[in-house]
Amino acid sequence: MEGTRTAGNVKIFENPQQVARAGADLFVSTAKSSISDRGLFTVALAGGSTPRLMYELLSTEEYRDLVDWPRVHIFFGDERCVEPTDPESNYRMADEAMLSRLPIPSYNVHRILGEGDAVANASLYEDDLRTFFEPAPFPNFDLVLLGMGPDGHTASLFPGTPALNEKKMWVFANWVEKLGSYRLTVTPPVINHAANIVFLVTGESKAERLPEVLGSVRDPQRLPCQLIQPLSGSPLWFVDKEAAQGL
Ligand code: 6PG
């Protein structure tokens, strides 16, 4: 892609549109190889605002016929404790941008319940994942999509929160003091058992933290993105020029 620069596992693109396109291309290529190998593709979606462009792109004419959608299983990396109709809901964002526009069977969409009791919902989602992935010791997603917050958090693994140290549970109701609320999130070992992981990071608000996260000084309690070290090798980073200005 024109104007792209690569430094190790970090790819720097001109703008958010190119980041979305690179993400969509990776989604398609990973889906194709997983489906041809095993007959299905499992992906954990990122929330927040950055992935919306990529999700919308996947549902366009240009991309929609490139994936065998009935063989795709959609999971979520995290969710806010809100109704699925709430503007803050990660499920709602993904549904509007992609899920409602593609022939994915509804029983292939594994939503995290944001409404109701957070601790109970974390356990329900863990049951859903265990039903799907056991006897594997942890879910082995074909692809996990992640974002990065300006504070260095990813999924809902926020600095200094209990979920950062979780080694056994698959899903955690994480109390986030600065938000004054719980967030539901898969845990670091779950993410790190994925075959492929990509961070999509765009915009100036991420520029200060990104060099720290990618730097050699390890401080995962303050920079939770640093907890993401997949067994299968390094995660990919697709970032735009604005977010990469400090690199
Ligand atoms: C969430 C996400 C979170 C997100 C970052 C970046 O539910 O908010 O899963 O980890 O990826 O906060 O958010 P933006 O893409 O909106 O900058």
Tab-separated table of C-alpha atoms and ligand atoms in Angstrom:
chain	number	residue	atom	x	y	z
A	1	MET	CA	0.000	0.000	0.000
A	2	GLU	CA	1.412	3.423	-0.968
A	3	GLY	CA	3.029	5.432	1.832
A	4	THR	CA	3.337	2.431	4.153
A	5	ARG	CA	6.414	2.077	6.390
A	6	THR	CA	7.243	-1.111	8.292
A	7	ALA	CA	9.422	-1.398	11.398
A	8	GLY	CA	9.463	-5.035	12.595
A	9	ASN	CA	5.873	-6.005	13.426
A	10	VAL	CA	4.677	-2.370	13.244
A	11	LYS	CA	3.171	-1.163	9.956
A	12	ILE	CA	2.621	2.573	9.617
A	13	PHE	CA	-0.041	3.749	7.177
A	14	GLU	CA	-0.954	7.164	5.781
A	15	ASN	CA	-4.375	7.363	7.378
A	16	PRO	CA	-7.149	5.478	9.271
A	17	GLN	CA	-8.713	4.332	5.989
A	18	GLN	CA	-5.527	2.507	5.039
A	19	VAL	CA	-5.306	0.978	8.525
A	20	ALA	CA	-8.901	-0.262	8.115
A	21	ARG	CA	-8.056	-1.725	4.707
A	22	ALA	CA	-4.977	-3.531	6.030
A	23	GLY	CA	-7.089	-4.891	8.884
A	24	ALA	CA	-9.794	-6.072	6.468
A	25	ASP	CA	-7.195	-7.760	4.246
A	26	LEU	CA	-5.718	-9.572	7.250
A	27	PHE	CA	-9.222	-10.643	8.359
A	28	VAL	CA	-9.942	-12.060	4.886
A	29	SER	CA	-6.608	-13.881	4.515
A	30	THR	CA	-6.781	-15.374	8.035
A	31	ALA	CA	-10.413	-16.399	7.512
A	32	LYS	CA	-9.585	-18.104	4.219
A	33	SER	CA	-6.681	-20.106	5.635
A	34	SER	CA	-8.558	-21.105	8.816
A	35	ILE	CA	-11.646	-22.192	6.879
A	36	SER	CA	-9.600	-24.178	4.372
A	37	ASP	CA	-7.625	-25.821	7.236
A	38	ARG	CA	-10.414	-26.445	9.738
A	39	GLY	CA	-13.726	-25.526	8.141
A	40	LEU	CA	-14.275	-22.541	10.426
A	41	PHE	CA	-12.822	-19.196	11.514
A	42	THR	CA	-12.966	-17.795	15.038
A	43	VAL	CA	-12.364	-14.095	15.606
A	44	ALA	CA	-12.568	-11.883	18.707
A	45	LEU	CA	-13.617	-8.346	17.779
A	46	ALA	CA	-12.230	-5.164	19.300
A	47	GLY	CA	-14.539	-2.480	20.584
A	48	GLY	CA	-14.167	1.277	20.835
A	49	SER	CA	-14.312	3.504	17.730
A	50	THR	CA	-11.179	2.622	15.703
A	51	PRO	CA	-12.325	-0.763	14.234
A	52	ARG	CA	-15.650	0.573	12.934
A	53	LEU	CA	-14.090	1.617	9.582
A	54	MET	CA	-12.664	-1.886	9.097
A	55	TYR	CA	-15.961	-3.575	10.007
A	56	GLU	CA	-17.848	-1.321	7.581
A	57	LEU	CA	-15.312	-2.117	4.846
A	58	LEU	CA	-15.786	-5.876	5.338
A	59	SER	CA	-19.498	-5.503	4.618
A	60	THR	CA	-18.964	-3.627	1.336
A	61	GLU	CA	-19.348	-5.235	-2.113
A	62	GLU	CA	-15.588	-5.128	-2.487
A	63	TYR	CA	-15.057	-7.469	0.494
A	64	ARG	CA	-18.279	-9.251	1.423
A	65	ASP	CA	-17.897	-12.130	-1.080
A	66	LEU	CA	-14.302	-12.842	-0.063
A	67	VAL	CA	-15.322	-14.620	3.170
A	68	ASP	CA	-17.491	-17.714	3.712
A	69	TRP	CA	-19.509	-15.961	6.458
A	70	PRO	CA	-21.634	-18.953	7.570
A	71	ARG	CA	-18.325	-20.514	8.715
A	72	VAL	CA	-17.311	-17.459	10.764
A	73	HIS	CA	-17.747	-17.410	14.554
A	74	ILE	CA	-17.744	-13.919	16.033
A	75	PHE	CA	-16.630	-13.352	19.620
A	76	PHE	CA	-15.843	-10.152	21.536
A	77	GLY	CA	-12.684	-9.235	23.454
A	78	ASP	CA	-14.551	-6.997	25.849
A	79	GLU	CA	-17.780	-5.183	26.554
A	80	ARG	CA	-19.101	-2.228	28.482
A	81	CYS	CA	-21.746	-2.843	31.139
A	82	VAL	CA	-24.605	-1.414	29.085
A	83	GLU	CA	-27.631	-2.643	27.125
A	84	PRO	CA	-26.897	-3.920	23.574
A	85	THR	CA	-28.919	-0.967	22.268
A	86	ASP	CA	-26.765	1.570	24.116
A	87	PRO	CA	-24.488	3.822	21.999
A	88	GLU	CA	-21.598	2.707	24.231
A	89	SER	CA	-22.155	-0.987	23.447
A	90	ASN	CA	-19.349	-2.698	21.511
A	91	TYR	CA	-21.883	-5.220	20.277
A	92	ARG	CA	-24.078	-2.422	18.898
A	93	MET	CA	-21.133	-0.838	17.099
A	94	ALA	CA	-20.145	-4.157	15.480
A	95	ASP	CA	-23.736	-5.012	14.648
A	96	GLU	CA	-24.411	-1.687	12.940
A	97	ALA	CA	-21.067	-1.678	11.091
A	98	MET	CA	-20.924	-5.313	10.042
A	99	LEU	CA	-22.910	-8.115	11.699
A	100	SER	CA	-26.363	-6.941	10.590
A	101	ARG	CA	-25.110	-6.581	6.998
A	102	LEU	CA	-23.521	-10.016	6.494
A	103	PRO	CA	-24.896	-13.566	6.253
A	104	ILE	CA	-23.500	-14.655	9.615
A	105	PRO	CA	-25.917	-17.020	11.381
A	106	SER	CA	-27.083	-15.389	14.641
A	107	TYR	CA	-25.961	-18.447	16.646
A	108	ASN	CA	-22.407	-17.793	15.328
A	109	VAL	CA	-22.384	-14.395	17.059
A	110	HIS	CA	-21.225	-14.876	20.642
A	111	ARG	CA	-22.158	-11.616	22.363
A	112	ILE	CA	-20.940	-10.649	25.846
A	113	LEU	CA	-23.985	-9.630	27.921
A	114	GLY	CA	-23.359	-6.071	29.040
A	115	GLU	CA	-26.727	-5.661	30.714
A	116	GLY	CA	-27.290	-7.014	34.239
A	117	ASP	CA	-24.847	-8.438	36.764
A	118	ALA	CA	-21.255	-8.065	35.552
A	119	VAL	CA	-19.790	-10.956	37.550
A	120	ALA	CA	-22.566	-13.306	36.444
A	121	ASN	CA	-22.164	-12.172	32.823
A	122	ALA	CA	-18.429	-12.838	32.922
A	123	SER	CA	-19.116	-16.359	34.084
A	124	LEU	CA	-21.790	-16.848	31.410
A	125	TYR	CA	-19.365	-15.784	28.705
A	126	GLU	CA	-16.674	-18.049	30.087
A	127	ASP	CA	-19.185	-20.923	29.870
A	128	ASP	CA	-19.902	-19.997	26.255
A	129	LEU	CA	-16.173	-19.977	25.427
A	130	ARG	CA	-15.547	-23.250	27.266
A	131	THR	CA	-18.429	-24.931	25.433
A	132	PHE	CA	-16.891	-23.837	22.148
A	133	PHE	CA	-13.160	-24.283	22.749
A	134	GLU	CA	-12.654	-26.994	25.409
A	135	PRO	CA	-10.756	-29.246	25.843
A	136	ALA	CA	-8.216	-26.638	24.755
A	137	PRO	CA	-6.611	-25.100	27.910
A	138	PHE	CA	-7.504	-21.632	26.587
A	139	PRO	CA	-9.513	-20.464	23.557
A	140	ASN	CA	-7.250	-20.496	20.495
A	141	PHE	CA	-8.837	-17.772	18.388
A	142	ASP	CA	-7.664	-17.641	14.786
A	143	LEU	CA	-7.597	-13.856	15.054
A	144	VAL	CA	-7.913	-11.350	17.884
A	145	LEU	CA	-8.449	-7.672	17.040
A	146	LEU	CA	-7.320	-5.144	19.634
A	147	GLY	CA	-7.149	-1.405	20.098
A	148	MET	CA	-5.073	0.759	22.414
A	149	GLY	CA	-6.403	3.495	24.674
A	150	PRO	CA	-4.461	6.751	25.275
A	151	ASP	CA	-3.532	5.262	28.685
A	152	GLY	CA	-2.071	2.098	27.168
A	153	HIS	CA	-5.012	-0.177	27.953
A	154	THR	CA	-6.257	-2.831	25.533
A	155	ALA	CA	-9.542	-4.776	25.515
A	156	SER	CA	-10.735	-3.766	29.003
A	157	LEU	CA	-7.381	-4.435	30.598
A	158	PHE	CA	-6.864	-1.034	32.213
A	159	PRO	CA	-3.713	0.087	34.080
A	160	GLY	CA	-3.523	-1.149	37.653
A	161	THR	CA	-6.724	-3.229	37.492
A	162	PRO	CA	-7.215	-6.783	38.845
A	163	ALA	CA	-7.719	-8.455	35.441
A	164	LEU	CA	-4.088	-7.758	34.529
A	165	ASN	CA	-2.852	-10.464	36.866
A	166	GLU	CA	-5.416	-13.124	36.017
A	167	LYS	CA	-3.775	-16.388	34.952
A	168	LYS	CA	-6.630	-18.919	35.031
A	169	MET	CA	-10.018	-17.338	34.304
A	170	TRP	CA	-10.962	-16.753	30.674
A	171	VAL	CA	-13.349	-13.845	31.236
A	172	PHE	CA	-13.141	-11.274	34.011
A	173	ALA	CA	-15.532	-8.648	35.416
A	174	ASN	CA	-12.902	-5.948	35.852
A	175	TRP	CA	-13.680	-3.063	38.197
A	176	VAL	CA	-12.183	0.088	36.657
A	177	GLU	CA	-11.989	2.791	39.325
A	178	LYS	CA	-11.448	5.654	36.895
A	179	LEU	CA	-14.593	4.693	34.984
A	180	GLY	CA	-16.518	3.984	38.175
A	181	SER	CA	-17.800	0.821	36.556
A	182	TYR	CA	-17.085	-2.790	35.695
A	183	ARG	CA	-15.900	-3.791	32.246
A	184	LEU	CA	-16.123	-7.345	30.925
A	185	THR	CA	-12.952	-8.577	29.302
A	186	VAL	CA	-11.141	-11.685	28.166
A	187	THR	CA	-7.946	-12.164	30.132
A	188	PRO	CA	-4.302	-11.877	28.943
A	189	PRO	CA	-3.759	-15.687	28.695
A	190	VAL	CA	-6.827	-15.969	26.446
A	191	ILE	CA	-5.526	-13.281	24.097
A	192	ASN	CA	-2.016	-14.748	24.142
A	193	HIS	CA	-3.263	-18.175	22.993
A	194	ALA	CA	-4.563	-16.700	19.741
A	195	ALA	CA	-2.936	-17.694	16.456
A	196	ASN	CA	-2.958	-14.118	15.172
A	197	ILE	CA	-3.270	-10.786	16.993
A	198	VAL	CA	-3.419	-7.311	15.472
A	199	PHE	CA	-3.644	-3.903	17.144
A	200	LEU	CA	-5.380	-1.175	15.153
A	201	VAL	CA	-4.260	2.215	16.451
A	202	THR	CA	-5.041	5.594	14.881
A	203	GLY	CA	-5.049	9.246	15.823
A	204	GLU	CA	-2.954	11.788	17.640
A	205	SER	CA	-4.368	10.870	21.057
A	206	LYS	CA	-2.353	7.643	20.942
A	207	ALA	CA	0.970	9.220	19.900
A	208	GLU	CA	2.345	9.808	23.400
A	209	ARG	CA	1.736	6.281	24.699
A	210	LEU	CA	2.622	4.207	21.622
A	211	PRO	CA	6.440	4.658	21.854
A	212	GLU	CA	6.288	3.651	25.529
A	213	VAL	CA	4.173	0.575	24.804
A	214	LEU	CA	6.491	-0.506	21.977
A	215	GLY	CA	9.642	0.550	23.838
A	216	SER	CA	12.077	-1.737	25.658
A	217	VAL	CA	11.099	-0.626	29.169
A	218	ARG	CA	8.633	-3.182	30.490
A	219	ASP	CA	5.873	-1.856	32.750
A	220	PRO	CA	2.734	-3.858	31.969
A	221	GLN	CA	0.860	-2.710	35.095
A	222	ARG	CA	1.022	0.826	33.684
A	223	LEU	CA	1.010	-0.209	29.994
A	224	PRO	CA	-1.292	-3.281	29.752
A	225	CYS	CA	-0.751	-3.610	25.989
A	226	GLN	CA	2.658	-4.992	26.969
A	227	LEU	CA	0.912	-8.038	28.453
A	228	ILE	CA	0.048	-9.108	24.911
A	229	GLN	CA	2.799	-11.545	23.990
A	230	PRO	CA	1.260	-14.346	21.999
A	231	LEU	CA	2.738	-17.859	22.206
A	232	SER	CA	2.666	-17.822	18.405
A	233	GLY	CA	5.068	-14.866	18.089
A	234	SER	CA	4.688	-11.076	18.112
A	235	PRO	CA	1.413	-9.256	17.633
A	236	LEU	CA	1.018	-7.070	14.538
A	237	TRP	CA	0.522	-3.322	14.885
A	238	PHE	CA	-1.312	-1.414	12.160
A	239	VAL	CA	-1.027	2.255	13.009
A	240	ASP	CA	-1.540	5.507	11.178
A	241	LYS	CA	0.970	8.325	10.765
A	242	GLU	CA	-0.673	10.456	13.478
A	243	ALA	CA	-0.451	7.740	16.103
A	244	ALA	CA	3.086	6.875	14.984
A	245	GLN	CA	4.517	10.385	15.121
A	246	GLY	CA	6.561	9.553	18.228
A	247	LEU	CA	8.096	6.381	16.800
B	1	6PG	C1	-13.316	-0.697	24.357
B	1	6PG	C2	-12.164	-1.339	23.669
B	1	6PG	C3	-10.877	-0.645	24.039
B	1	6PG	C4	-10.501	0.179	22.832
B	1	6PG	C5	-9.568	1.308	23.202
B	1	6PG	C6	-9.360	2.237	22.039
B	1	6PG	O1	-14.294	-1.354	24.666
B	1	6PG	O2	-13.248	0.523	24.521
B	1	6PG	O3	-12.147	-2.623	23.551
B	1	6PG	O4	-9.845	-1.435	24.411
B	1	6PG	O5	-9.917	-0.645	21.869
B	1	6PG	O6	-10.169	2.018	24.253
B	1	6PG	O7	-10.567	2.871	21.780
B	1	6PG	P1	-10.792	3.787	20.484
B	1	6PG	O8	-10.677	2.895	19.314
B	1	6PG	O9	-12.174	4.331	20.628
B	1	6PG	O10	-9.720	4.846	20.493
